[in-house]
Each structure stands twice: as C-alpha cells, then as structure tokens.
Coordinates of N, CA and C in Angstrom, one line a residue:
M14 N 1.0 -1.2 0.1 CA -0.1 0.0 0.0 C 0.8 1.1 0.4
S15 N 0.6 2.1 -1.1 CA 1.2 3.6 -0.9 C 1.0 4.0 0.3
S16 N 2.2 4.9 0.8 CA 2.1 5.8 2.0 C 1.1 6.9 1.9
A17 N 0.7 7.3 0.6 CA -0.4 7.9 0.6 C -1.5 7.6 1.1
H18 N -1.8 6.3 1.2 CA -3.1 5.8 1.7 C -3.1 4.9 2.8
Q19 N -2.0 5.0 3.7 CA -1.6 4.5 5.0 C -2.7 5.0 5.7
G20 N -3.4 4.0 6.7 CA -4.4 4.3 7.4 C -5.7 4.7 7.0
A21 N -6.1 5.0 5.8 CA -7.0 5.3 5.2 C -8.2 3.9 5.5
T22 N -9.4 4.8 5.6 CA -10.2 3.8 5.9 C -10.9 3.1 4.7
P23 N -11.6 1.8 4.8 CA -11.9 1.2 3.7 C -13.2 2.1 2.8
G24 N -13.8 2.6 3.4 CA -14.7 3.7 2.6 C -14.0 4.4 1.7
F25 N -13.0 5.2 2.4 CA -11.9 6.2 1.6 C -11.6 5.7 0.3
L26 N -11.0 4.2 0.6 CA -10.3 3.6 -0.6 C -11.2 3.4 -1.7
V27 N -12.5 2.7 -1.3 CA -13.6 2.4 -2.2 C -13.9 3.7 -3.1
W28 N -14.0 4.8 -2.3 CA -14.3 6.3 -3.1 C -13.2 6.5 -3.9
R29 N -12.1 6.2 -3.5 CA -10.8 6.7 -4.1 C -10.8 5.9 -5.6
L30 N -10.8 4.5 -5.2 CA -10.9 3.6 -6.7 C -11.9 4.1 -7.7
S31 N -13.1 3.9 -7.0 CA -14.2 4.4 -7.9 C -14.0 5.9 -8.7
M32 N -13.5 7.0 -8.1 CA -13.2 8.2 -8.5 C -12.0 8.0 -9.7
K33 N -11.0 6.8 -9.4 CA -9.8 7.0 -10.4 C -10.5 6.1 -11.5
W34 N -11.3 5.0 -11.6 CA -11.9 4.3 -12.5 C -12.8 5.3 -13.2
R35 N -13.5 6.1 -12.7 CA -14.4 7.0 -13.4 C -13.8 7.9 -14.2
V36 N -13.0 8.5 -13.7 CA -12.0 9.4 -14.4 C -11.2 8.9 -15.6
A37 N -10.5 7.8 -15.5 CA -9.9 7.2 -16.6 C -11.0 6.6 -17.4
V38 N -12.0 5.9 -17.3 CA -13.2 5.5 -18.1 C -13.6 6.8 -19.1
D39 N -13.8 7.9 -18.2 CA -14.2 9.2 -18.6 C -13.5 9.5 -19.9
R40 N -11.9 9.6 -19.6 CA -11.2 10.3 -20.3 C -10.8 9.0 -21.9
A41 N -11.2 7.8 -21.4 CA -10.8 6.7 -22.6 C -12.0 6.9 -23.7
V42 N -13.1 7.2 -23.0 CA -14.4 7.0 -24.1 C -14.5 8.3 -24.6
A43 N -14.1 9.5 -24.0 CA -14.2 10.7 -24.5 C -14.1 10.8 -26.0
P44 N -13.1 10.5 -26.7 CA -13.0 10.4 -28.0 C -13.7 9.8 -29.0
L45 N -15.0 8.9 -28.3 CA -15.8 8.3 -29.2 C -17.3 9.1 -28.7
G46 N -17.2 10.3 -28.0 CA -18.3 11.0 -27.5 C -19.2 10.6 -26.6
L47 N -18.6 9.9 -25.7 CA -19.3 9.5 -24.6 C -18.7 9.7 -23.2
T48 N -19.4 9.7 -22.5 CA -19.0 9.6 -20.7 C -19.0 8.5 -20.1
H49 N -18.2 8.5 -18.7 CA -18.5 7.0 -18.2 C -20.0 6.7 -18.0
A50 N -20.7 7.9 -17.6 CA -21.9 7.2 -17.3 C -23.0 7.0 -18.4
Q51 N -22.5 7.6 -19.7 CA -23.0 7.2 -21.1 C -22.6 5.9 -21.4
Y52 N -21.2 5.4 -21.0 CA -20.9 4.2 -21.2 C -21.2 3.1 -20.6
S53 N -21.9 3.5 -19.1 CA -22.5 2.7 -18.4 C -23.9 2.2 -19.0
V54 N -24.3 3.3 -19.6 CA -25.6 2.6 -20.0 C -25.5 2.0 -21.5
V55 N -24.7 2.3 -22.4 CA -24.6 1.6 -23.5 C -24.2 0.3 -23.6
A56 N -22.9 0.0 -22.8 CA -22.4 -1.2 -22.6 C -23.3 -2.1 -21.8
T57 N -24.3 -1.6 -20.7 CA -25.4 -2.5 -20.5 C -26.3 -2.9 -21.3
L58 N -26.6 -2.0 -22.0 CA -27.6 -2.2 -23.2 C -27.2 -3.1 -24.4
H59 N -25.8 -3.2 -24.7 CA -25.1 -4.0 -25.6 C -25.2 -5.5 -25.0
G60 N -25.1 -5.4 -23.6 CA -25.0 -6.8 -23.0 C -26.3 -7.5 -23.2
M61 N -27.3 -6.6 -22.9 CA -28.9 -7.1 -22.7 C -29.1 -7.4 -24.2
R62 N -28.8 -6.6 -25.0 CA -29.0 -6.7 -26.5 C -28.7 -8.1 -27.0
R63 N -27.4 -8.8 -26.6 CA -26.9 -10.0 -26.8 C -27.9 -10.9 -26.5
S64 N -28.4 -10.7 -25.2 CA -29.7 -11.8 -24.9 C -30.9 -11.5 -25.2
G65 N -31.3 -10.8 -26.1 CA -32.5 -10.6 -26.6 C -33.2 -9.6 -25.9
E66 N -32.7 -9.0 -25.0 CA -33.7 -8.1 -24.0 C -33.9 -6.7 -24.4
R67 N -34.9 -5.9 -24.5 CA -35.1 -4.6 -24.5 C -35.6 -4.0 -23.5
P68 N -35.0 -3.4 -22.4 CA -35.0 -3.2 -21.2 C -35.8 -1.4 -21.4
S69 N -36.6 -1.7 -20.1 CA -37.1 -0.2 -19.7 C -36.1 0.7 -19.1
Q70 N -36.4 1.9 -19.3 CA -35.5 2.8 -18.4 C -35.0 2.4 -16.9
R71 N -36.5 2.0 -16.3 CA -36.3 1.7 -15.1 C -35.2 0.3 -14.8
R72 N -35.6 -0.5 -15.5 CA -34.9 -2.0 -15.7 C -33.4 -1.5 -15.8
L73 N -33.0 -0.6 -16.6 CA -31.8 -0.3 -17.1 C -31.0 0.7 -15.7
A74 N -31.8 1.4 -15.1 CA -31.5 2.1 -13.8 C -31.1 1.1 -12.6
D75 N -31.8 0.1 -12.3 CA -31.6 -0.7 -11.4 C -30.2 -1.6 -11.7
L76 N -30.2 -1.8 -12.9 CA -29.1 -2.6 -13.2 C -27.8 -2.1 -13.3
T77 N -27.6 -0.6 -13.6 CA -26.6 0.2 -13.4 C -26.1 1.0 -12.2
G78 N -27.4 0.9 -11.3 CA -27.1 1.7 -10.2 C -27.4 3.2 -10.2
L79 N -27.7 3.8 -11.4 CA -27.9 5.1 -11.4 C -29.5 5.4 -11.4
E80 N -29.5 6.5 -11.1 CA -31.2 7.0 -10.7 C -31.6 6.9 -11.8
P81 N -33.2 6.5 -11.8 CA -34.1 6.3 -12.8 C -34.2 8.0 -14.0
L82 N -34.0 9.0 -13.0 CA -34.1 10.2 -13.7 C -32.6 10.7 -14.4
Y83 N -31.7 10.2 -14.0 CA -30.6 10.4 -14.6 C -30.3 9.2 -15.8
V84 N -30.9 8.1 -15.8 CA -30.9 7.4 -16.8 C -31.7 7.8 -18.1
S85 N -33.0 8.7 -17.2 CA -33.8 9.3 -18.6 C -33.2 10.3 -19.4
K86 N -32.2 11.1 -18.2 CA -31.6 12.2 -19.1 C -30.5 11.5 -20.2
L87 N -29.9 10.7 -19.6 CA -28.6 10.2 -20.4 C -29.0 9.5 -21.9
A88 N -30.4 8.6 -21.5 CA -30.9 8.2 -22.6 C -31.3 9.2 -23.9
R89 N -31.7 10.3 -23.3 CA -32.4 11.7 -24.2 C -31.0 11.9 -25.1
A90 N -29.9 12.3 -24.1 CA -28.5 12.5 -24.8 C -28.0 11.7 -25.9
L91 N -28.4 10.2 -25.5 CA -27.5 9.3 -26.5 C -28.6 9.2 -27.5
E92 N -29.7 9.5 -27.2 CA -31.1 9.4 -28.4 C -30.5 10.5 -29.6
A93 N -30.2 11.8 -28.9 CA -30.0 12.6 -29.8 C -28.6 12.5 -30.5
A94 N -27.8 11.9 -29.8 CA -26.6 11.4 -30.5 C -26.7 10.3 -31.6
G95 N -27.8 9.7 -31.9 CA -28.1 8.8 -32.6 C -27.7 7.3 -32.2
L96 N -27.2 7.2 -30.9 CA -26.9 6.0 -30.5 C -27.9 5.0 -29.9
L97 N -28.9 5.6 -29.5 CA -30.0 4.8 -29.2 C -31.4 5.1 -29.4
E98 N -32.4 4.3 -29.1 CA -33.7 4.5 -29.5 C -34.9 4.4 -28.3
R99 N -35.4 5.1 -28.2 CA -36.6 5.3 -26.9 C -37.8 4.9 -27.6
T100 N -38.7 4.0 -27.3 CA -39.8 3.9 -27.6 C -40.9 3.1 -26.5
R101 N -42.1 3.6 -26.7 CA -42.7 3.2 -25.6 C -43.2 1.6 -25.5
D102 N -43.3 0.7 -24.4 CA -43.3 -0.4 -24.2 C -44.7 -0.8 -24.7
P103 N -44.9 -1.9 -25.5 CA -46.2 -2.2 -25.8 C -47.4 -2.6 -24.9
R104 N -46.5 -3.3 -23.9 CA -47.2 -4.1 -22.9 C -47.6 -2.7 -21.4
D105 N -46.6 -1.8 -21.4 CA -46.9 -0.7 -20.7 C -46.8 0.7 -21.1
P106 N -47.7 1.4 -21.6 CA -47.7 2.5 -22.0 C -46.8 3.8 -21.3
R107 N -46.9 3.4 -19.9 CA -45.8 4.4 -19.2 C -44.6 4.2 -19.2
A108 N -44.0 3.0 -19.7 CA -42.7 2.5 -19.4 C -42.0 2.9 -21.0
V109 N -40.7 3.2 -21.2 CA -40.0 3.5 -22.0 C -38.9 2.6 -22.3
Q110 N -39.1 1.6 -23.3 CA -37.9 0.8 -23.8 C -36.4 1.4 -24.8
L111 N -35.5 1.1 -24.4 CA -34.1 1.4 -24.7 C -33.6 0.3 -25.8
A112 N -33.0 0.7 -26.6 CA -32.3 0.0 -27.5 C -31.4 0.7 -28.3
L113 N -30.1 -0.1 -28.5 CA -29.1 0.6 -29.3 C -29.4 0.5 -30.7
T114 N -29.1 1.8 -31.5 CA -28.9 1.9 -32.8 C -27.7 1.0 -33.7
E115 N -27.7 0.8 -34.8 CA -26.8 0.3 -35.3 C -25.2 0.8 -35.0
R116 N -25.4 2.3 -35.2 CA -24.3 3.2 -34.8 C -24.0 3.1 -33.4
G117 N -24.9 3.1 -32.4 CA -24.5 2.8 -31.4 C -23.9 1.3 -30.8
V118 N -24.4 0.6 -31.5 CA -23.5 -0.8 -31.4 C -22.2 -0.7 -31.9
E119 N -22.0 0.0 -32.8 CA -20.5 0.2 -33.1 C -19.6 1.0 -32.4
V120 N -20.4 1.9 -32.2 CA -19.5 2.9 -31.0 C -19.4 2.3 -29.7
T121 N -20.5 1.6 -29.1 CA -20.3 0.8 -28.1 C -19.1 -0.3 -27.9
R122 N -19.2 -1.2 -29.1 CA -18.1 -2.1 -29.2 C -16.7 -1.5 -29.2
Q123 N -16.4 -0.3 -29.9 CA -15.1 0.4 -29.7 C -14.8 0.8 -28.4
A124 N -16.1 1.5 -27.5 CA -15.8 1.8 -26.0 C -15.8 0.5 -25.3
I125 N -16.2 -0.4 -25.4 CA -15.8 -1.7 -24.7 C -14.4 -2.3 -24.8
E126 N -13.9 -2.0 -25.9 CA -12.5 -2.7 -26.2 C -11.3 -1.9 -25.5
V127 N -12.1 -0.3 -25.6 CA -11.1 0.2 -24.8 C -11.1 0.3 -23.1
V128 N -12.3 0.2 -22.8 CA -12.4 -0.4 -21.2 C -11.9 -1.5 -20.9
Q129 N -11.6 -2.4 -22.0 CA -11.2 -3.6 -21.6 C -9.8 -3.7 -21.2
G130 N -9.1 -2.8 -22.0 CA -7.7 -2.4 -22.0 C -7.5 -1.8 -20.6
L131 N -8.3 -0.9 -20.1 CA -8.2 0.0 -18.9 C -8.5 -1.1 -17.8
L132 N -9.3 -1.9 -17.7 CA -9.5 -3.1 -16.9 C -8.3 -3.8 -16.7
R133 N -7.9 -4.3 -17.9 CA -6.3 -5.3 -17.8 C -5.5 -4.6 -17.0
Q134 N -5.2 -3.2 -17.6 CA -4.3 -2.5 -16.6 C -4.5 -2.5 -15.3
L135 N -5.7 -2.1 -14.8 CA -6.1 -1.9 -13.3 C -5.7 -3.5 -12.4
L136 N -6.2 -4.4 -13.1 CA -6.0 -5.7 -12.7 C -4.6 -6.5 -12.5
E137 N -4.0 -5.8 -13.4 CA -2.6 -6.4 -13.7 C -1.7 -6.9 -12.1
P138 N -2.0 -5.9 -11.5 CA -1.1 -6.2 -9.9 C -1.9 -7.4 -9.3
L139 N -3.2 -7.7 -9.8 CA -3.9 -8.6 -8.8 C -3.5 -9.8 -9.7
G140 N -2.8 -10.1 -11.0 CA -2.6 -11.3 -11.7 C -3.6 -11.3 -12.8
G141 N -4.2 -10.3 -13.1 CA -4.5 -10.2 -14.5 C -6.3 -10.3 -14.4
L142 N -6.8 -10.4 -15.4 CA -8.4 -10.5 -15.5 C -8.8 -11.7 -14.7
D143 N -8.1 -12.9 -15.3 CA -8.5 -14.3 -14.8 C -7.7 -14.9 -13.2
G144 N -6.8 -13.9 -12.7 CA -6.2 -14.5 -11.9 C -7.1 -14.8 -10.8
P145 N -6.3 -15.7 -9.9 CA -7.2 -16.3 -8.4 C -7.6 -14.8 -7.5
R146 N -6.4 -13.8 -7.5 CA -6.5 -12.8 -6.8 C -8.0 -11.9 -7.2
T147 N -7.9 -11.6 -8.5 CA -9.0 -11.0 -9.1 C -10.3 -11.7 -8.9
R148 N -10.4 -13.1 -8.8 CA -11.8 -13.5 -8.8 C -12.0 -13.3 -7.3
A149 N -11.2 -13.4 -6.2 CA -11.5 -13.1 -4.8 C -11.9 -11.6 -4.7
F150 N -11.2 -10.9 -5.4 CA -11.5 -9.3 -5.3 C -13.0 -9.4 -6.0
V151 N -13.3 -9.7 -7.0 CA -14.7 -10.1 -7.6 C -15.7 -10.1 -6.6
H152 N -15.3 -11.4 -5.7 CA -16.2 -11.9 -5.0 C -16.5 -11.1 -4.0
D153 N -15.2 -10.3 -3.1 CA -15.4 -9.1 -2.1 C -16.4 -8.1 -2.5
L154 N -16.3 -7.9 -3.9 CA -16.9 -6.7 -4.3 C -18.3 -6.9 -4.3
T155 N -18.6 -8.1 -4.8 CA -20.1 -8.6 -5.1 C -20.5 -8.7 -3.7
T156 N -19.8 -9.4 -2.7 CA -20.4 -9.5 -1.4 C -21.0 -7.8 -0.9
L157 N -20.0 -7.1 -0.9 CA -20.2 -6.0 -0.5 C -21.5 -5.0 -1.3
L158 N -21.6 -5.2 -2.6 CA -22.5 -4.6 -3.4 C -24.0 -5.4 -3.1
D159 N -23.8 -6.5 -2.6 CA -25.3 -7.3 -2.2 C -25.7 -6.9 -0.7
T160 N -24.9 -6.4 -0.1 CA -25.1 -5.7 1.3 C -26.2 -4.9 1.6
P161 N -27.0 -5.0 2.0 CA -27.9 -3.6 2.0 C -27.5 -2.5 3.0
L162 N -27.3 -1.3 2.9 CA -27.2 -0.1 3.5 C -28.3 0.5 3.8
D163 N -28.6 1.0 5.0 CA -29.6 1.6 5.7 C -29.2 2.8 6.5
P164 N -29.0 3.9 5.7 CA -28.5 5.4 6.4 C -29.4 5.5 7.5
S165 N -30.6 5.1 7.9 CA -31.5 5.5 8.9 C -31.2 4.5 10.0
A166 N -30.6 3.5 9.9 CA -30.3 2.5 10.9 C -29.1 2.9 12.0
D167 N -29.7 2.6 13.1 CA -28.9 3.3 14.4 C -27.3 2.5 14.6
H168 N -26.6 2.9 14.1 CA -25.3 2.2 14.2 C -24.2 3.1 15.1
P169 N -23.6 2.5 16.2 CA -22.7 3.3 17.1 C -21.8 4.3 16.1
S170 N -21.2 3.9 15.2 CA -20.1 4.8 14.6 C -20.9 5.7 13.7
A171 N -22.0 5.5 13.6 CA -23.0 6.8 12.8 C -22.9 8.0 13.6
H172 N -23.0 7.9 14.9 CA -22.7 9.3 15.5 C -21.5 9.9 16.2
G173 N -20.4 9.1 15.4 CA -18.8 9.5 15.5 C -18.6 10.7 14.5
T174 N -17.4 11.0 14.7 CA -16.9 11.9 13.6 C -16.0 11.2 12.6
E175 N -15.9 9.9 12.5 CA -15.0 9.3 11.4 C -15.6 9.1 10.3
Q176 N -14.7 9.5 9.1 CA -15.5 9.9 7.6 C -15.1 8.4 6.9
S177 N -16.1 8.1 5.8 CA -16.0 7.2 5.0 C -15.0 6.1 5.4

C-alpha cells in the first residue's frame, strides 16, 4: 500500500478507486463522444441486446445503479447523438424501452474494447483478469454490493466523527 493511503479507511479507498476508475473511463471514451455514465448505459444495453432483451429505463437504472431520472436524461442525450432509440413499451404505455441503434452498437463495441484495456491495466497487479486474486476481489466486491445499506439504521459509529 502506498504511503499516501496508509491508515485510510475502507470507505475512503473504495471512493478513491471508484473516482480513479470513473476519471480513467471518462478520458478513454471521450474520443468516442461518450462519458463514463453514458458508457455504463450503452455497455449494459449492449450486453442485454445480445441476450435479446430490450429493457425499460427503470430496469436499466436498476442494473446500472444509476438514478432513474439520470438514466432518462442520459438516454435522451444518447438518442440525440443517434446511439439509441427510446420507444413506448407495448405492454406498459407508461414505460420507455431502450435499444442501441446500429451506430450505437458500433460505438459501444469500440468503447468496450477501450475499457477492457483499462480493466486489464487496473487488474494487472492482482494477476490479471483471470487471476485468483482478481476472482477473490470480484467475490468481495459482489458481497459488498449485495449488502443492504440503511442510512437511517442506528449504528454506533454513525454518531462519531469518523469519515467514510
């Protein structure tokens, strides 16, 4: 561990890693006309498209962890850029379904390739994409993501001054 992060809390380290990743992805996909948030939308849509699914904005928000209102805003911007189309769900006229356009598929494929290169760089110190330390890291991250957090729960440390 670098001396700059000596004594840092796990919350701070998670925050720093997520910010490092977001900035790196933002810079990497900018030449393709995307932001990190837009990338998360189109990459998720790309994966769902391969399995034949055309999700609603709500479902996409749930999968990406983004707020539904933000997904709606991102979808409108991506639609204006010609990368996705928004249509009414024939089963629920209140819901909007999202799908990549052909141009969106091509841009997304390029973006995924660029981000995969970043991911290989990030995980190299853990033994690469398929290394045992990476598998353990993914398991730990999944465990943490699956753990519900309730900010209103009364925890002893919630009343202290410790940060993240």
